[in-house]
mmCIF file of C-alpha atoms and ligand atoms in Angstrom:
data_model
loop_
_atom_site.group_PDB
_atom_site.id
_atom_site.type_symbol
_atom_site.label_atom_id
_atom_site.label_comp_id
_atom_site.label_asym_id
_atom_site.label_seq_id
_atom_site.Cartn_x
_atom_site.Cartn_y
_atom_site.Cartn_z
ATOM 1 C CA UNK A 1 -3.851 46.385 190.555
ATOM 2 C CA UNK A 2 -4.518 50.062 189.882
ATOM 3 C CA UNK A 3 -5.939 51.675 186.765
ATOM 4 C CA UNK A 4 -2.576 52.668 185.296
ATOM 5 C CA UNK A 5 -1.419 49.030 185.352
ATOM 6 C CA UNK A 6 -4.698 47.891 183.793
ATOM 7 C CA UNK A 7 -4.203 50.469 181.034
ATOM 8 C CA UNK A 8 -0.629 49.336 180.479
ATOM 9 C CA UNK A 9 -1.771 45.723 180.018
ATOM 10 C CA UNK A 10 -4.621 46.744 177.710
ATOM 11 C CA UNK A 11 -2.052 48.385 175.417
ATOM 12 C CA UNK A 12 0.496 45.536 175.710
ATOM 13 C CA UNK A 13 1.026 43.590 172.486
ATOM 14 C CA UNK A 14 4.292 41.776 173.166
ATOM 15 C CA UNK A 15 3.417 38.018 173.064
ATOM 16 C CA UNK A 16 6.162 37.106 175.560
ATOM 17 C CA UNK A 17 4.994 39.629 178.137
ATOM 18 C CA UNK A 18 1.347 38.655 177.537
ATOM 19 C CA UNK A 19 2.259 35.062 178.430
ATOM 20 C CA UNK A 20 2.810 36.378 181.993
ATOM 21 C CA UNK A 21 -0.680 37.906 182.021
ATOM 22 C CA UNK A 22 -2.280 34.658 180.790
ATOM 23 C CA UNK A 23 -0.360 32.620 183.383
ATOM 24 C CA UNK A 24 -1.290 34.934 186.253
ATOM 25 C CA UNK A 25 -4.986 35.035 185.255
ATOM 26 C CA UNK A 26 -5.029 31.225 185.016
ATOM 27 C CA UNK A 27 -3.378 30.862 188.427
ATOM 28 C CA UNK A 28 -5.819 33.311 190.078
ATOM 29 C CA UNK A 29 -8.741 31.491 188.402
ATOM 30 C CA UNK A 30 -7.529 28.123 189.724
ATOM 31 C CA UNK A 31 -6.944 29.422 193.262
ATOM 32 C CA UNK A 32 -10.302 31.168 193.503
ATOM 33 C CA UNK A 33 -12.863 29.184 191.518
ATOM 34 C CA UNK A 34 -11.063 25.914 190.861
ATOM 35 C CA UNK A 35 -10.736 23.789 187.735
ATOM 36 C CA UNK A 36 -14.439 23.097 187.223
ATOM 37 C CA UNK A 37 -16.087 24.710 184.221
ATOM 38 C CA UNK A 38 -19.772 25.357 184.897
ATOM 39 C CA UNK A 39 -22.270 24.727 182.124
ATOM 40 C CA UNK A 40 -25.208 27.120 181.854
ATOM 41 C CA UNK A 41 -27.766 25.940 179.282
ATOM 42 C CA UNK A 42 -28.762 28.942 177.156
ATOM 43 C CA UNK A 43 -32.337 29.225 175.957
ATOM 44 C CA UNK A 44 -33.078 32.119 173.587
ATOM 45 C CA UNK A 45 -36.796 32.315 174.322
ATOM 46 C CA UNK A 46 -37.760 35.246 172.069
ATOM 47 C CA UNK A 47 -36.157 37.497 169.464
ATOM 48 C CA UNK A 48 -38.822 40.216 169.682
ATOM 49 C CA UNK A 49 -37.351 43.446 170.997
ATOM 50 C CA UNK A 50 -38.747 46.937 171.463
ATOM 51 C CA UNK A 51 -35.297 48.574 171.751
ATOM 52 C CA UNK A 52 -33.053 50.262 169.200
ATOM 53 C CA UNK A 53 -29.552 49.384 170.396
ATOM 54 C CA UNK A 54 -27.172 50.557 167.684
ATOM 55 C CA UNK A 55 -25.127 47.332 167.697
ATOM 56 C CA UNK A 56 -27.671 44.514 167.826
ATOM 57 C CA UNK A 57 -29.414 42.646 165.026
ATOM 58 C CA UNK A 58 -32.528 42.095 167.163
ATOM 59 C CA UNK A 59 -33.317 45.847 167.344
ATOM 60 C CA UNK A 60 -36.962 46.444 166.453
ATOM 61 C CA UNK A 61 -36.158 48.485 163.344
ATOM 62 C CA UNK A 62 -34.453 45.486 161.753
ATOM 63 C CA UNK A 63 -37.302 44.199 159.595
ATOM 64 C CA UNK A 64 -35.013 41.630 157.961
ATOM 65 C CA UNK A 65 -35.540 38.883 160.563
ATOM 66 C CA UNK A 66 -38.495 36.657 161.244
ATOM 67 C CA UNK A 67 -39.579 37.008 164.877
ATOM 68 C CA UNK A 68 -40.419 34.121 167.242
ATOM 69 C CA UNK A 69 -41.406 33.575 170.866
ATOM 70 C CA UNK A 70 -41.157 30.076 172.371
ATOM 71 C CA UNK A 71 -44.220 28.550 174.034
ATOM 72 C CA UNK A 72 -44.198 27.489 177.688
ATOM 73 C CA UNK A 73 -44.198 23.823 176.604
ATOM 74 C CA UNK A 74 -41.248 24.342 174.248
ATOM 75 C CA UNK A 75 -39.345 26.011 177.084
ATOM 76 C CA UNK A 76 -40.115 23.190 179.533
ATOM 77 C CA UNK A 77 -38.982 20.578 177.003
ATOM 78 C CA UNK A 78 -35.602 22.318 176.735
ATOM 79 C CA UNK A 79 -35.406 22.648 180.522
ATOM 80 C CA UNK A 80 -35.858 18.873 180.828
ATOM 81 C CA UNK A 81 -32.986 18.450 178.372
ATOM 82 C CA UNK A 82 -30.823 20.684 180.610
ATOM 83 C CA UNK A 83 -31.485 18.322 183.512
ATOM 84 C CA UNK A 84 -30.769 15.261 181.349
ATOM 85 C CA UNK A 85 -27.438 16.791 180.230
ATOM 86 C CA UNK A 86 -26.421 17.511 183.843
ATOM 87 C CA UNK A 87 -26.419 21.307 183.522
ATOM 88 C CA UNK A 88 -26.804 23.197 186.816
ATOM 89 C CA UNK A 89 -28.447 26.306 185.395
ATOM 90 C CA UNK A 90 -30.832 27.343 182.673
ATOM 91 C CA UNK A 91 -30.433 30.864 181.281
ATOM 92 C CA UNK A 92 -33.529 32.339 179.627
ATOM 93 C CA UNK A 93 -32.533 35.195 177.340
ATOM 94 C CA UNK A 94 -34.502 37.383 174.914
ATOM 95 C CA UNK A 95 -34.904 40.816 173.426
ATOM 96 C CA UNK A 96 -36.774 43.316 175.594
ATOM 97 C CA UNK A 97 -40.084 41.716 174.735
ATOM 98 C CA UNK A 98 -43.207 42.834 176.605
ATOM 99 C CA UNK A 99 -45.059 39.977 174.903
ATOM 100 C CA UNK A 100 -43.263 38.005 177.641
ATOM 101 C CA UNK A 101 -45.804 38.831 180.311
ATOM 102 C CA UNK A 102 -44.867 39.046 183.963
ATOM 103 C CA UNK A 103 -47.116 36.270 185.276
ATOM 104 C CA UNK A 104 -46.546 33.992 182.272
ATOM 105 C CA UNK A 105 -42.811 33.999 182.941
ATOM 106 C CA UNK A 106 -43.283 33.789 186.737
ATOM 107 C CA UNK A 107 -45.279 30.558 186.185
ATOM 108 C CA UNK A 108 -42.483 29.102 184.079
ATOM 109 C CA UNK A 109 -39.872 30.017 186.707
ATOM 110 C CA UNK A 110 -42.033 28.385 189.417
ATOM 111 C CA UNK A 111 -42.397 25.229 187.325
ATOM 112 C CA UNK A 112 -38.639 25.008 186.778
ATOM 113 C CA UNK A 113 -37.932 25.553 190.472
ATOM 114 C CA UNK A 114 -40.442 22.947 191.636
ATOM 115 C CA UNK A 115 -39.806 20.307 188.963
ATOM 116 C CA UNK A 116 -35.992 20.515 188.662
ATOM 117 C CA UNK A 117 -32.848 21.238 190.724
ATOM 118 C CA UNK A 118 -31.764 23.967 188.280
ATOM 119 C CA UNK A 119 -30.740 27.527 189.072
ATOM 120 C CA UNK A 120 -32.667 29.997 186.918
ATOM 121 C CA UNK A 121 -30.920 32.933 185.270
ATOM 122 C CA UNK A 122 -32.861 35.605 183.396
ATOM 123 C CA UNK A 123 -31.537 38.014 180.779
ATOM 124 C CA UNK A 124 -34.597 39.819 179.472
ATOM 125 C CA UNK A 125 -33.470 43.453 179.272
ATOM 126 C CA UNK A 126 -34.478 46.512 181.305
ATOM 127 C CA UNK A 127 -37.757 45.259 182.692
ATOM 128 C CA UNK A 128 -39.669 47.350 185.280
ATOM 129 C CA UNK A 129 -39.141 46.817 188.989
ATOM 130 C CA UNK A 130 -42.433 44.950 189.463
ATOM 131 C CA UNK A 131 -41.341 42.304 186.942
ATOM 132 C CA UNK A 132 -37.961 41.833 188.620
ATOM 133 C CA UNK A 133 -39.714 41.454 192.006
ATOM 134 C CA UNK A 134 -42.294 38.970 190.663
ATOM 135 C CA UNK A 135 -39.641 36.766 189.011
ATOM 136 C CA UNK A 136 -37.403 36.819 192.076
ATOM 137 C CA UNK A 137 -40.381 35.804 194.242
ATOM 138 C CA UNK A 138 -41.116 33.011 191.777
ATOM 139 C CA UNK A 139 -37.606 31.688 192.459
ATOM 140 C CA UNK A 140 -35.285 33.180 189.818
ATOM 141 C CA UNK A 141 -31.725 33.186 191.147
ATOM 142 C CA UNK A 142 -29.747 35.373 188.772
ATOM 143 C CA UNK A 143 -30.155 38.212 186.295
ATOM 144 C CA UNK A 144 -27.746 39.217 183.527
ATOM 145 C CA UNK A 145 -27.716 42.773 182.221
ATOM 146 C CA UNK A 146 -24.563 44.049 180.559
ATOM 147 C CA UNK A 147 -23.917 47.771 181.021
ATOM 148 C CA UNK A 148 -22.066 47.506 177.642
ATOM 149 C CA UNK A 149 -19.755 50.487 178.333
ATOM 150 C CA UNK A 150 -19.220 52.724 181.362
ATOM 151 C CA UNK A 151 -18.587 55.730 179.093
ATOM 152 C CA UNK A 152 -21.798 57.803 179.349
ATOM 153 C CA UNK A 153 -21.350 59.586 176.021
ATOM 154 C CA UNK A 154 -20.759 56.343 174.116
ATOM 155 C CA UNK A 155 -23.572 54.577 175.990
ATOM 156 C CA UNK A 156 -26.059 57.326 175.105
ATOM 157 C CA UNK A 157 -25.036 57.125 171.459
ATOM 158 C CA UNK A 158 -25.378 53.355 171.092
ATOM 159 C CA UNK A 159 -28.216 52.653 173.535
ATOM 160 C CA UNK A 160 -31.185 55.018 173.130
ATOM 161 C CA UNK A 161 -33.747 55.309 175.923
ATOM 162 C CA UNK A 162 -37.132 53.689 175.476
ATOM 163 C CA UNK A 163 -40.572 55.223 175.988
ATOM 164 C CA UNK A 164 -39.144 58.281 177.725
ATOM 165 C CA UNK A 165 -37.508 56.087 180.399
ATOM 166 C CA UNK A 166 -33.881 56.922 181.112
ATOM 167 C CA UNK A 167 -31.766 53.829 180.452
ATOM 168 C CA UNK A 168 -29.657 53.340 183.583
ATOM 169 C CA UNK A 169 -28.365 49.762 183.598
ATOM 170 C CA UNK A 170 -25.988 50.405 186.511
ATOM 171 C CA UNK A 171 -28.952 51.473 188.689
ATOM 172 C CA UNK A 172 -30.878 48.327 187.656
ATOM 173 C CA UNK A 173 -27.868 46.155 188.572
ATOM 174 C CA UNK A 174 -27.764 47.709 192.056
ATOM 175 C CA UNK A 175 -31.503 47.093 192.399
ATOM 176 C CA UNK A 176 -31.110 43.442 191.321
ATOM 177 C CA UNK A 177 -28.617 42.925 194.117
ATOM 178 C CA UNK A 178 -31.001 44.539 196.639
ATOM 179 C CA UNK A 179 -33.690 42.106 195.496
ATOM 180 C CA UNK A 180 -31.358 39.203 196.238
ATOM 181 C CA UNK A 181 -30.474 38.220 192.691
ATOM 182 C CA UNK A 182 -26.937 37.228 191.824
ATOM 183 C CA UNK A 183 -26.164 40.036 189.408
ATOM 184 C CA UNK A 184 -24.262 39.561 186.168
ATOM 185 C CA UNK A 185 -23.081 42.198 183.769
ATOM 186 C CA UNK A 186 -20.392 42.858 181.203
ATOM 187 C CA UNK A 187 -19.276 44.838 178.202
ATOM 188 C CA UNK A 188 -18.445 44.518 174.539
ATOM 189 C CA UNK A 189 -14.805 44.987 173.591
ATOM 190 C CA UNK A 190 -13.983 47.190 170.608
ATOM 191 C CA UNK A 191 -17.254 49.099 170.178
ATOM 192 C CA UNK A 192 -16.614 51.829 167.573
ATOM 193 C CA UNK A 193 -15.812 54.935 169.626
ATOM 194 C CA UNK A 194 -14.597 52.962 172.696
ATOM 195 C CA UNK A 195 -11.274 54.199 174.103
ATOM 196 C CA UNK A 196 -8.663 52.326 176.150
ATOM 197 C CA UNK A 197 -9.416 54.719 179.012
ATOM 198 C CA UNK A 198 -13.095 53.808 178.973
ATOM 199 C CA UNK A 199 -12.331 50.060 178.836
ATOM 200 C CA UNK A 200 -10.115 50.486 181.921
ATOM 201 C CA UNK A 201 -13.077 52.275 183.578
ATOM 202 C CA UNK A 202 -15.331 49.335 182.636
ATOM 203 C CA UNK A 203 -13.041 46.942 184.524
ATOM 204 C CA UNK A 204 -12.994 49.329 187.491
ATOM 205 C CA UNK A 205 -16.813 49.386 187.368
ATOM 206 C CA UNK A 206 -16.892 45.552 187.558
ATOM 207 C CA UNK A 207 -14.948 45.835 190.806
ATOM 208 C CA UNK A 208 -17.143 48.624 192.231
ATOM 209 C CA UNK A 209 -20.375 46.766 191.486
ATOM 210 C CA UNK A 210 -19.049 43.577 193.112
ATOM 211 C CA UNK A 211 -20.632 41.487 190.360
ATOM 212 C CA UNK A 212 -21.282 37.750 190.648
ATOM 213 C CA UNK A 213 -20.929 37.140 186.906
ATOM 214 C CA UNK A 214 -19.030 39.122 184.270
ATOM 215 C CA UNK A 215 -19.379 38.464 180.524
ATOM 216 C CA UNK A 216 -16.887 40.053 178.177
ATOM 217 C CA UNK A 217 -17.073 39.495 174.423
ATOM 218 C CA UNK A 218 -15.829 41.194 171.271
ATOM 219 C CA UNK A 219 -18.140 43.649 169.522
ATOM 220 C CA UNK A 220 -19.051 42.047 166.174
ATOM 221 C CA UNK A 221 -20.240 44.364 163.428
ATOM 222 C CA UNK A 222 -23.737 43.755 162.008
ATOM 223 C CA UNK A 223 -24.482 45.605 158.763
ATOM 224 C CA UNK A 224 -28.210 45.875 159.503
ATOM 225 C CA UNK A 225 -27.463 48.154 162.488
ATOM 226 C CA UNK A 226 -26.512 51.858 162.594
ATOM 227 C CA UNK A 227 -23.161 51.124 164.281
ATOM 228 C CA UNK A 228 -22.320 48.391 161.799
ATOM 229 C CA UNK A 229 -23.299 50.484 158.764
ATOM 230 C CA UNK A 230 -21.400 53.516 160.106
ATOM 231 C CA UNK A 231 -24.540 55.714 160.350
ATOM 232 C CA UNK A 232 -23.909 56.320 164.051
ATOM 233 C CA UNK A 233 -20.309 57.292 164.734
ATOM 234 C CA UNK A 234 -18.303 58.899 167.472
ATOM 235 C CA UNK A 235 -15.074 60.447 166.325
ATOM 236 C CA UNK A 236 -12.064 59.638 168.482
ATOM 237 C CA UNK A 237 -8.330 59.609 167.618
ATOM 238 C CA UNK A 238 -7.429 56.392 165.787
ATOM 239 C CA UNK A 239 -4.793 55.469 168.375
ATOM 240 C CA UNK A 240 -7.394 55.624 171.187
ATOM 241 C CA UNK A 241 -9.817 53.149 169.523
ATOM 242 C CA UNK A 242 -9.937 49.725 171.235
ATOM 243 C CA UNK A 243 -9.754 47.029 168.510
ATOM 244 C CA UNK A 244 -12.556 44.448 168.503
ATOM 245 C CA UNK A 245 -10.060 41.606 168.296
ATOM 246 C CA UNK A 246 -9.652 38.248 169.920
ATOM 247 C CA UNK A 247 -6.435 39.348 171.620
ATOM 248 C CA UNK A 248 -8.050 42.457 173.114
ATOM 249 C CA UNK A 249 -10.888 40.312 174.460
ATOM 250 C CA UNK A 250 -8.472 37.841 176.095
ATOM 251 C CA UNK A 251 -6.640 40.735 177.753
ATOM 252 C CA UNK A 252 -9.960 42.056 179.112
ATOM 253 C CA UNK A 253 -11.012 38.592 180.361
ATOM 254 C CA UNK A 254 -7.634 38.074 182.070
ATOM 255 C CA UNK A 255 -7.658 41.505 183.743
ATOM 256 C CA UNK A 256 -11.251 40.986 184.853
ATOM 257 C CA UNK A 257 -10.190 37.727 186.561
ATOM 258 C CA UNK A 258 -7.352 39.548 188.363
ATOM 259 C CA UNK A 259 -9.616 42.392 189.527
ATOM 260 C CA UNK A 260 -12.634 40.183 190.405
ATOM 261 C CA UNK A 261 -11.000 36.865 191.384
ATOM 262 C CA UNK A 262 -14.174 35.158 192.650
ATOM 263 C CA UNK A 263 -16.540 36.104 189.835
ATOM 264 C CA UNK A 264 -18.035 33.610 187.413
ATOM 265 C CA UNK A 265 -16.653 34.585 184.012
ATOM 266 C CA UNK A 266 -17.916 32.918 180.816
ATOM 267 C CA UNK A 267 -15.842 32.177 177.759
ATOM 268 C CA UNK A 268 -18.434 33.778 175.477
ATOM 269 C CA UNK A 269 -20.131 32.705 172.262
ATOM 270 C CA UNK A 270 -18.873 35.933 170.621
ATOM 271 C CA UNK A 271 -15.316 34.807 171.343
ATOM 272 C CA UNK A 272 -16.115 31.375 169.894
ATOM 273 C CA UNK A 273 -17.547 33.156 166.846
ATOM 274 C CA UNK A 274 -14.360 35.058 165.995
ATOM 275 C CA UNK A 275 -12.165 32.010 166.633
ATOM 276 C CA UNK A 276 -14.334 28.947 166.050
ATOM 277 C CA UNK A 277 -11.412 26.541 166.468
ATOM 278 C CA UNK A 278 -9.969 27.711 169.807
ATOM 279 C CA UNK A 279 -11.793 30.834 171.094
ATOM 280 C CA UNK A 280 -13.654 28.984 173.863
ATOM 281 C CA UNK A 281 -10.500 27.199 175.021
ATOM 282 C CA UNK A 282 -8.296 30.308 175.069
ATOM 283 C CA UNK A 283 -10.990 32.157 177.058
ATOM 284 C CA UNK A 284 -11.012 29.330 179.614
ATOM 285 C CA UNK A 285 -7.202 29.251 179.745
ATOM 286 C CA UNK A 286 -6.996 33.030 180.322
ATOM 287 C CA UNK A 287 -9.379 33.516 183.245
ATOM 288 C CA UNK A 288 -12.846 32.185 182.366
ATOM 289 C CA UNK A 289 -14.647 29.366 184.243
ATOM 290 C CA UNK A 290 -18.099 29.133 182.617
ATOM 291 C CA UNK A 291 -19.490 28.165 179.206
ATOM 292 C CA UNK A 292 -23.045 28.433 177.935
ATOM 293 C CA UNK A 293 -24.031 25.521 175.685
ATOM 294 C CA UNK A 294 -26.977 26.464 173.492
ATOM 295 C CA UNK A 295 -30.271 24.697 174.293
ATOM 296 C CA UNK A 296 -32.446 26.686 171.896
ATOM 297 C CA UNK A 297 -34.339 24.475 169.399
ATOM 298 C CA UNK A 298 -32.371 24.462 166.130
ATOM 299 C CA UNK A 299 -35.305 25.941 164.151
ATOM 300 C CA UNK A 300 -35.024 29.195 166.153
ATOM 301 C CA UNK A 301 -31.250 29.546 166.462
ATOM 302 C CA UNK A 302 -30.496 31.290 163.190
ATOM 303 C CA UNK A 303 -33.288 33.794 163.969
ATOM 304 C CA UNK A 304 -31.519 34.939 167.138
ATOM 305 C CA UNK A 305 -28.985 36.781 165.029
ATOM 306 C CA UNK A 306 -27.548 39.469 167.298
ATOM 307 C CA UNK A 307 -24.476 39.472 165.030
ATOM 308 C CA UNK A 308 -23.599 37.531 161.851
ATOM 309 C CA UNK A 309 -22.049 34.049 161.657
ATOM 310 C CA UNK A 310 -22.769 33.303 165.321
ATOM 311 C CA UNK A 311 -21.147 30.098 166.579
ATOM 312 C CA UNK A 312 -23.265 27.002 167.298
ATOM 313 C CA UNK A 313 -26.339 27.880 165.197
ATOM 314 C CA UNK A 314 -26.492 24.655 163.178
ATOM 315 C CA UNK A 315 -25.739 22.134 165.912
ATOM 316 C CA UNK A 316 -28.371 20.345 167.977
ATOM 317 C CA UNK A 317 -28.419 20.783 171.769
ATOM 318 C CA UNK A 318 -26.901 17.323 172.083
ATOM 319 C CA UNK A 319 -24.041 18.226 169.726
ATOM 320 C CA UNK A 320 -23.370 21.452 171.696
ATOM 321 C CA UNK A 321 -23.186 19.454 174.919
ATOM 322 C CA UNK A 322 -20.766 16.879 173.478
ATOM 323 C CA UNK A 323 -18.612 19.527 171.787
ATOM 324 C CA UNK A 324 -18.209 21.606 174.957
ATOM 325 C CA UNK A 325 -17.494 18.552 177.124
ATOM 326 C CA UNK A 326 -14.717 17.554 174.704
ATOM 327 C CA UNK A 327 -13.241 21.067 174.611
ATOM 328 C CA UNK A 328 -13.199 21.304 178.428
ATOM 329 C CA UNK A 329 -11.562 17.909 178.843
ATOM 330 C CA UNK A 330 -9.006 18.594 176.109
ATOM 331 C CA UNK A 331 -7.542 21.481 178.127
ATOM 332 C CA UNK A 332 -7.361 19.406 181.324
ATOM 333 C CA UNK A 333 -10.339 20.972 183.097
ATOM 334 C CA UNK A 334 -13.389 19.253 184.585
ATOM 335 C CA UNK A 335 -17.093 19.770 183.964
ATOM 336 C CA UNK A 336 -18.718 21.418 187.002
ATOM 337 C CA UNK A 337 -21.625 19.870 188.845
ATOM 338 C CA UNK A 338 -24.444 21.631 190.713
ATOM 339 C CA UNK A 339 -25.590 25.207 190.282
ATOM 340 C CA UNK A 340 -22.107 26.764 190.368
ATOM 341 C CA UNK A 341 -23.010 30.001 192.139
ATOM 342 C CA UNK A 342 -20.380 32.440 193.289
ATOM 343 C CA UNK A 343 -19.226 31.734 196.851
ATOM 344 C CA UNK A 344 -21.552 33.482 199.356
ATOM 345 C CA UNK A 345 -24.239 34.127 196.735
ATOM 346 C CA UNK A 346 -27.843 34.623 197.918
ATOM 347 C CA UNK A 347 -30.051 31.549 198.259
ATOM 348 C CA UNK A 348 -33.289 30.930 196.411
ATOM 349 C CA UNK A 349 -36.293 32.717 198.017
ATOM 350 C CA UNK A 350 -38.614 29.743 197.523
ATOM 351 C CA UNK A 351 -36.538 26.679 198.219
ATOM 352 C CA UNK A 352 -34.006 28.131 200.642
ATOM 353 C CA UNK A 353 -31.408 26.009 198.828
ATOM 354 C CA UNK A 354 -27.972 27.588 198.955
ATOM 355 C CA UNK A 355 -27.071 28.975 195.539
ATOM 356 C CA UNK A 356 -23.643 27.377 195.858
ATOM 357 C CA UNK A 357 -24.808 23.757 196.254
ATOM 358 C CA UNK A 358 -22.389 21.475 194.535
ATOM 359 C CA UNK A 359 -20.092 24.353 193.666
ATOM 360 C CA UNK A 360 -16.380 23.642 193.978
ATOM 361 C CA UNK A 361 -15.856 27.122 195.437
HETATM 362 N N1 SAM B 401 -31.985 42.011 175.455
HETATM 363 C C1 SAM B 401 -31.178 41.690 176.565
HETATM 364 C C2 SAM B 401 -30.166 42.770 176.844
HETATM 365 O O1 SAM B 401 -29.956 43.628 175.996
HETATM 366 O O2 SAM B 401 -29.611 42.748 177.946
HETATM 367 C C3 SAM B 401 -30.472 40.357 176.436
HETATM 368 C C4 SAM B 401 -30.144 39.897 175.050
HETATM 369 S S1 SAM B 401 -28.838 40.846 174.267
HETATM 370 C C5 SAM B 401 -28.834 40.132 172.667
HETATM 371 C C6 SAM B 401 -27.392 40.126 175.033
HETATM 372 C C7 SAM B 401 -26.085 40.810 174.742
HETATM 373 O O3 SAM B 401 -25.712 40.632 173.388
HETATM 374 C C8 SAM B 401 -26.025 42.311 174.914
HETATM 375 O O4 SAM B 401 -25.919 42.674 176.262
HETATM 376 C C9 SAM B 401 -24.798 42.688 174.087
HETATM 377 O O5 SAM B 401 -23.640 42.851 174.900
HETATM 378 C C10 SAM B 401 -24.608 41.479 173.161
HETATM 379 N N2 SAM B 401 -24.583 41.931 171.768
HETATM 380 C C11 SAM B 401 -25.572 42.514 171.075
HETATM 381 N N3 SAM B 401 -25.138 42.867 169.843
HETATM 382 C C12 SAM B 401 -23.837 42.504 169.777
HETATM 383 C C13 SAM B 401 -22.833 42.631 168.765
HETATM 384 N N4 SAM B 401 -23.075 43.201 167.598
HETATM 385 N N5 SAM B 401 -21.600 42.140 169.046
HETATM 386 C C14 SAM B 401 -21.343 41.548 170.232
HETATM 387 N N6 SAM B 401 -22.243 41.413 171.222
HETATM 388 C C15 SAM B 401 -23.478 41.893 170.998
HETATM 389 FE FE1 SF4 B 402 -32.807 44.321 172.208
HETATM 390 FE FE2 SF4 B 402 -30.936 43.417 173.919
HETATM 391 FE FE3 SF4 B 402 -30.449 43.600 171.273
HETATM 392 FE FE4 SF4 B 402 -30.689 45.818 172.709
HETATM 393 S S1 SF4 B 402 -29.081 44.221 172.934
HETATM 394 S S2 SF4 B 402 -31.636 45.435 170.703
HETATM 395 S S3 SF4 B 402 -32.245 45.215 174.187
HETATM 396 S S4 SF4 B 402 -31.891 42.263 172.256
#
């Protein structure tokens, strides 16, 4: 599928024609990654962040949130819950928090890899090379770092550099792959100033990077950020602006499945936030094959407020597990077992276990 066809679909709003896109994405998903939906337990380990991203409520200038960092014991308790619930992966996510020290986290990764069968995914921002090396050597399997938009002008507006270091997420993604991580990335759909052309380029960039995981969610406005308040703006013609709607996100998920048939694609929490009743299900029915039940202790969840009214902040981990199981079964899919890596993904450096153990692919 070339770029002009991607663009045509991104601008398509006829529900009858879109049914063909949904059906094709679902067929390609089934043929390439099967019916299993993999569960990745999400642990939001810290909401400290040194960065100033224009879209995100965790940015350091937002003084309106109480900050927290989980202890090693709190993390290990949640990891044991992930095993009990049958999840194949634990995802540790945070702001770019240098209070998370290299060796402290390496120890936690080693403990998880020796005490459990879980795959470990990290999503801790633009950490220096030595950190990425240390965590990979400790056994981390995957790293998620969204490039957010492939449009350099928009990226520079919404994602300022830090401490004089040029922010080049695409270069870090290439480096992660060299280090043997499964690399995950993604974008937000409908960022103010994002054009249809640049969203088509984003999908092309997914293909060029040969990503293992691709997360696509709607941009959700947060008033305590410069993008949300309108302080930072990029003027583009109204007709070029990508809407931050549910429909636009489904189109992007479906096209991503067609362009990257073997990738692991989550039905994101942001999608579940803008349609609490059916967002997860529609994502899964239009190309996605992964969901990320929240494992974060309830007392911290509301503090990880990257955008307002986030889904799943009041439920317990047990309720999230039961809710997602029910949603998956209701649409005739099965809950995946094992680590659920992409076919041919690198194995763990410590255990030598194939990343794809138990995967249906
Ligand atoms: N700090 C790490 C990073 O930036 O990669 C990981 C945590 S960050 C909160 C995870 C993702 O949240 C970002 O990559 C971004 O795409 C998403 N996000 C942040 N603010 C958002 C917003 N207002 N609407 C939708 N997604 C948002
Ligand atoms: Fe920090 Fe990540 Fe939010 Fe940027 S997106 S402010 S790096 S938590």
